[in-house]
Coordinates of C-alpha atoms in Angstrom, one line a residue:
A1 CA -66.8 -106.6 -12.6
D2 CA -67.9 -106.9 -16.2
A3 CA -67.0 -103.3 -16.9
R4 CA -63.3 -104.1 -16.6
P5 CA -61.3 -105.1 -19.7
V6 CA -60.6 -108.8 -19.9
A7 CA -57.1 -109.4 -18.6
G8 CA -54.7 -111.3 -20.8
V9 CA -56.3 -110.6 -24.2
A10 CA -53.3 -110.5 -26.6
R11 CA -53.1 -107.9 -29.2
V12 CA -53.1 -110.1 -32.2
T13 CA -53.2 -108.7 -35.7
A14 CA -54.1 -110.7 -38.7
R15 CA -53.8 -110.3 -42.4
V16 CA -57.3 -109.6 -40.0
T17 CA -70.7 -140.0 -41.4
G18 CA -72.4 -141.7 -38.9
A19 CA -75.3 -140.9 -36.7
A20 CA -74.9 -138.0 -34.3
A21 CA -75.8 -138.1 -30.7
P22 CA -79.0 -136.2 -30.0
L23 CA -78.8 -133.0 -28.0
A24 CA -80.2 -133.3 -24.5
D25 CA -82.7 -130.8 -23.1
V26 CA -81.3 -129.1 -20.0
A27 CA -82.7 -126.5 -17.6
A28 CA -81.5 -123.0 -18.0
H29 CA -78.8 -121.7 -15.7
P30 CA -80.5 -120.3 -12.6
D31 CA -78.6 -117.0 -12.8
A32 CA -79.4 -116.5 -16.5
P33 CA -81.5 -113.6 -17.7
A34 CA -85.2 -114.3 -18.4
A35 CA -84.9 -113.4 -22.1
A36 CA -83.1 -115.8 -24.3
P37 CA -79.7 -114.5 -25.5
F38 CA -79.0 -113.6 -29.1
A39 CA -76.0 -116.0 -29.1
T40 CA -74.1 -118.5 -27.0
A41 CA -70.4 -118.9 -27.6
I42 CA -69.2 -122.4 -26.9
V43 CA -65.5 -123.0 -26.3
P44 CA -64.3 -126.6 -25.8
V45 CA -61.1 -126.6 -23.7
Y46 CA -58.5 -129.3 -23.3
N47 CA -55.0 -128.4 -22.2
K48 CA -54.7 -125.1 -24.0
R49 CA -53.3 -123.1 -21.1
A50 CA -50.9 -121.2 -23.3
F51 CA -53.8 -119.7 -25.2
I52 CA -56.7 -119.4 -22.7
E53 CA -56.3 -115.8 -21.6
A54 CA -55.9 -114.5 -25.2
A55 CA -58.5 -116.8 -26.7
A56 CA -61.3 -117.2 -24.1
G57 CA -60.6 -113.7 -22.9
S58 CA -61.2 -112.3 -26.4
V59 CA -64.5 -114.2 -26.6
I60 CA -65.7 -112.8 -23.3
A61 CA -64.6 -109.3 -24.4
A62 CA -66.5 -109.7 -27.7
A63 CA -69.6 -110.9 -25.8
L64 CA -69.5 -107.8 -23.6
A65 CA -69.0 -105.5 -26.6
G66 CA -71.7 -107.3 -28.8
A67 CA -74.5 -107.5 -26.3
E68 CA -77.5 -105.2 -26.9
A69 CA -78.7 -105.9 -23.4
P70 CA -77.1 -107.5 -20.3
G71 CA -76.8 -111.3 -20.9
D72 CA -77.5 -110.9 -24.6
V73 CA -74.4 -113.0 -25.5
E74 CA -73.3 -115.7 -23.1
V75 CA -70.1 -117.7 -23.1
L76 CA -69.7 -121.3 -22.1
L77 CA -66.2 -122.6 -21.5
V78 CA -66.5 -126.4 -21.5
D79 CA -63.4 -128.0 -20.0
H80 CA -62.7 -131.6 -20.9
Q81 CA -60.7 -132.6 -17.9
S82 CA -57.6 -130.4 -18.6
T83 CA -54.5 -131.2 -16.6
D84 CA -52.4 -128.1 -17.4
G85 CA -54.3 -125.4 -15.6
S86 CA -56.7 -124.5 -18.4
R87 CA -59.7 -125.2 -16.3
E88 CA -58.5 -122.9 -13.5
A89 CA -57.7 -120.2 -16.0
C90 CA -61.2 -120.5 -17.4
E91 CA -62.7 -120.3 -13.9
R92 CA -60.8 -117.1 -13.1
L93 CA -62.1 -115.5 -16.3
A94 CA -65.6 -116.6 -15.6
A95 CA -65.4 -115.4 -12.0
A96 CA -64.3 -111.9 -13.2
H97 CA -67.3 -111.8 -15.6
P98 CA -70.1 -113.8 -14.0
S99 CA -73.0 -112.2 -15.9
V100 CA -71.4 -113.4 -19.2
A101 CA -69.3 -116.5 -18.7
R102 CA -69.5 -119.8 -16.9
V103 CA -67.4 -123.0 -16.9
L104 CA -68.9 -126.4 -17.5
V105 CA -66.8 -129.5 -16.8
H106 CA -67.3 -132.5 -19.2
P107 CA -66.5 -136.0 -18.0
A108 CA -63.3 -137.8 -19.2
G109 CA -63.7 -139.8 -22.4
G110 CA -65.5 -139.0 -25.6
T111 CA -64.6 -136.6 -28.4
I112 CA -64.6 -132.9 -29.1
S113 CA -68.0 -133.5 -30.6
D114 CA -69.3 -134.7 -27.3
V115 CA -67.9 -131.6 -25.6
R116 CA -69.5 -129.3 -28.2
N117 CA -72.8 -131.1 -27.8
A118 CA -72.6 -130.6 -24.0
G119 CA -72.1 -126.9 -24.5
A120 CA -75.0 -126.8 -27.1
A121 CA -77.3 -128.6 -24.7
A122 CA -76.6 -126.0 -21.9
A123 CA -76.8 -123.0 -24.3
R124 CA -79.7 -120.6 -24.3
G125 CA -78.8 -118.5 -27.4
G126 CA -80.6 -118.4 -30.7
W127 CA -77.2 -118.7 -32.4
L128 CA -74.6 -121.3 -31.2
V129 CA -71.1 -120.0 -32.0
F130 CA -68.3 -122.6 -31.7
F131 CA -64.8 -121.4 -31.1
D132 CA -61.7 -123.5 -30.5
A133 CA -59.7 -122.6 -27.4
D134 CA -56.8 -121.2 -29.5
I135 CA -58.9 -118.7 -31.5
V136 CA -58.8 -115.0 -30.9
V137 CA -62.0 -113.2 -31.7
P138 CA -62.3 -109.5 -32.7
A139 CA -64.4 -107.2 -30.4
D140 CA -67.0 -106.6 -33.0
Y141 CA -67.6 -110.3 -33.8
F142 CA -71.1 -110.6 -32.4
G143 CA -72.2 -107.3 -33.9
A144 CA -71.0 -108.5 -37.2
L145 CA -72.8 -111.8 -36.8
R146 CA -76.0 -110.0 -36.0
A147 CA -75.6 -107.8 -39.1
V148 CA -74.7 -110.6 -41.6
A149 CA -77.4 -112.9 -40.3
A150 CA -80.0 -110.2 -40.9
R151 CA -78.6 -109.3 -44.3
T152 CA -78.2 -112.8 -45.7
G153 CA -80.7 -115.0 -43.7
A154 CA -78.1 -117.8 -43.8
P155 CA -78.4 -120.2 -40.8
V156 CA -74.8 -121.4 -40.9
L157 CA -72.1 -118.7 -40.9
G158 CA -68.3 -118.5 -40.3
C159 CA -65.0 -117.8 -41.8
E160 CA -61.6 -119.5 -42.3
Y161 CA -58.9 -118.6 -39.8
A162 CA -56.4 -115.8 -40.3
L163 CA -52.8 -116.0 -39.2
P164 CA -51.2 -114.2 -36.3
D165 CA -48.1 -112.0 -36.8
D166 CA -45.6 -114.7 -35.6
T167 CA -46.1 -117.2 -38.4
H168 CA -43.9 -120.0 -39.8
W169 CA -43.4 -120.0 -43.6
S170 CA -45.4 -123.3 -43.9
E171 CA -48.4 -121.5 -42.4
R172 CA -48.2 -118.7 -45.0
V173 CA -47.7 -121.0 -47.9
W174 CA -50.6 -123.3 -46.9
D175 CA -52.9 -120.3 -46.5
A176 CA -51.9 -118.8 -49.8
L177 CA -52.7 -122.1 -51.6
H178 CA -55.9 -123.1 -49.9
L179 CA -57.8 -120.1 -48.4
D180 CA -60.2 -117.7 -50.0
F181 CA -61.8 -115.2 -47.6
A182 CA -64.3 -113.8 -50.1
E183 CA -68.0 -114.0 -49.0
G184 CA -69.9 -116.8 -50.6
P185 CA -71.3 -120.3 -50.3
R186 CA -69.2 -122.9 -48.7
R187 CA -69.3 -126.7 -48.5
L188 CA -67.3 -126.6 -45.3
L189 CA -66.7 -124.2 -42.4
W190 CA -64.2 -125.1 -39.8
G191 CA -65.5 -126.0 -36.4
G192 CA -63.3 -123.6 -34.6
N193 CA -65.2 -120.6 -36.0
L194 CA -68.7 -121.8 -36.8
A195 CA -72.0 -120.0 -36.0
V196 CA -75.2 -122.0 -36.5
R197 CA -78.8 -121.3 -35.6
A198 CA -79.7 -123.4 -32.6
E199 CA -82.7 -125.0 -34.3
A200 CA -80.6 -125.9 -37.3
L201 CA -78.1 -127.8 -35.2
R202 CA -80.8 -129.5 -33.2
D203 CA -82.7 -130.5 -36.3
A204 CA -79.5 -132.0 -37.7
G205 CA -78.9 -134.0 -34.5
G206 CA -75.8 -132.1 -33.2
W207 CA -72.2 -133.0 -33.7
A208 CA -71.3 -136.6 -34.6
S209 CA -70.1 -138.0 -31.3
H210 CA -68.0 -140.8 -32.8
L211 CA -65.8 -138.5 -34.8
A212 CA -62.6 -137.1 -33.3
V213 CA -61.5 -135.5 -36.6
G214 CA -63.4 -134.4 -39.6
E215 CA -66.5 -133.7 -37.5
D216 CA -66.9 -130.2 -39.0
T217 CA -66.9 -131.6 -42.5
E218 CA -69.5 -134.2 -41.6
L219 CA -71.7 -131.7 -39.8
C220 CA -71.7 -129.2 -42.7
A221 CA -72.6 -132.0 -45.1
R222 CA -75.5 -133.0 -42.9
L223 CA -76.7 -129.4 -42.6
A224 CA -76.5 -128.9 -46.3
R225 CA -78.4 -132.1 -47.0
G226 CA -81.1 -130.7 -44.7
G227 CA -81.4 -127.6 -46.8
R228 CA -79.4 -125.2 -44.6
R229 CA -77.4 -122.6 -46.5
I230 CA -73.7 -122.4 -45.5
L231 CA -72.1 -119.0 -46.0
G232 CA -68.5 -117.9 -45.4
T233 CA -67.9 -114.2 -44.8
P234 CA -64.8 -112.3 -43.9
V235 CA -66.7 -110.1 -41.5
L236 CA -66.4 -113.1 -39.1
K237 CA -62.7 -113.6 -39.5
V238 CA -60.8 -114.7 -36.4
V239 CA -57.1 -115.4 -35.7
H240 CA -55.8 -118.9 -35.0
L241 CA -52.9 -119.0 -32.6
G242 CA -52.3 -122.8 -32.4
N243 CA -50.9 -123.5 -35.9
P244 CA -47.8 -125.7 -36.2
K245 CA -44.6 -123.7 -36.0
S246 CA -42.3 -126.2 -37.8
V247 CA -42.4 -128.4 -40.9
R248 CA -42.3 -131.5 -38.7
D249 CA -45.3 -130.3 -36.6
F250 CA -47.2 -129.3 -39.8
Y251 CA -46.7 -132.7 -41.3
R252 CA -47.9 -134.4 -38.1
K253 CA -51.0 -132.3 -38.1
Q254 CA -51.8 -133.2 -41.7
V255 CA -51.4 -136.9 -40.9
W256 CA -53.7 -136.5 -37.9
H257 CA -56.3 -134.9 -40.1
G258 CA -56.0 -137.7 -42.6

């Protein structure tokens, strides 16, 4: 089944502080390969049905393309009690590619940090790569991650999000004013496209469970205080589908972020 292209992957082009809850130790999945994977992609999912085929589908396709051996990149889709069919869509994708993807169901309540921590606890990869459920990943993502990790030695990697083709003018203006895709040190990498060495995340204590917003800022600050170098690089650029498409929605999002 895994030899088939992933259905539903959209052709998307881009201008391409509080204590954290400790990560629990969990047993490896019984069907997992004996060797630890190079990376585990962790996708928290909550009511993102409109994006799942394109976003989660692209992550699975990238995992298949970027594996140097079967099971070398695994994908965990962690559903947080979706009510719009997102979980069922994830289950169909995982059923089509069982050697790569599986679905975890997180209990109701808690924050996105809890969901990410649950994925990290179940992960087997040396790299933990967090994607939001509305992020489209290029097919060469994991090959690029492997190369830039070897070249730089940085234990925390990622990139800001690029825009899809169907953008609102507010998205284009905000990006032009705020984003710089050049490779270099970062104080912050966004949680929707963040790759971190598993031991670095565990040493830091995982994501701060009490935070529903700003959790990526807090985690990066904690990683930096622990001496972990944070590097942004355009070779890990992804496309964000879920940006606001009106001024009103853009304003609401900024208020929510605080």
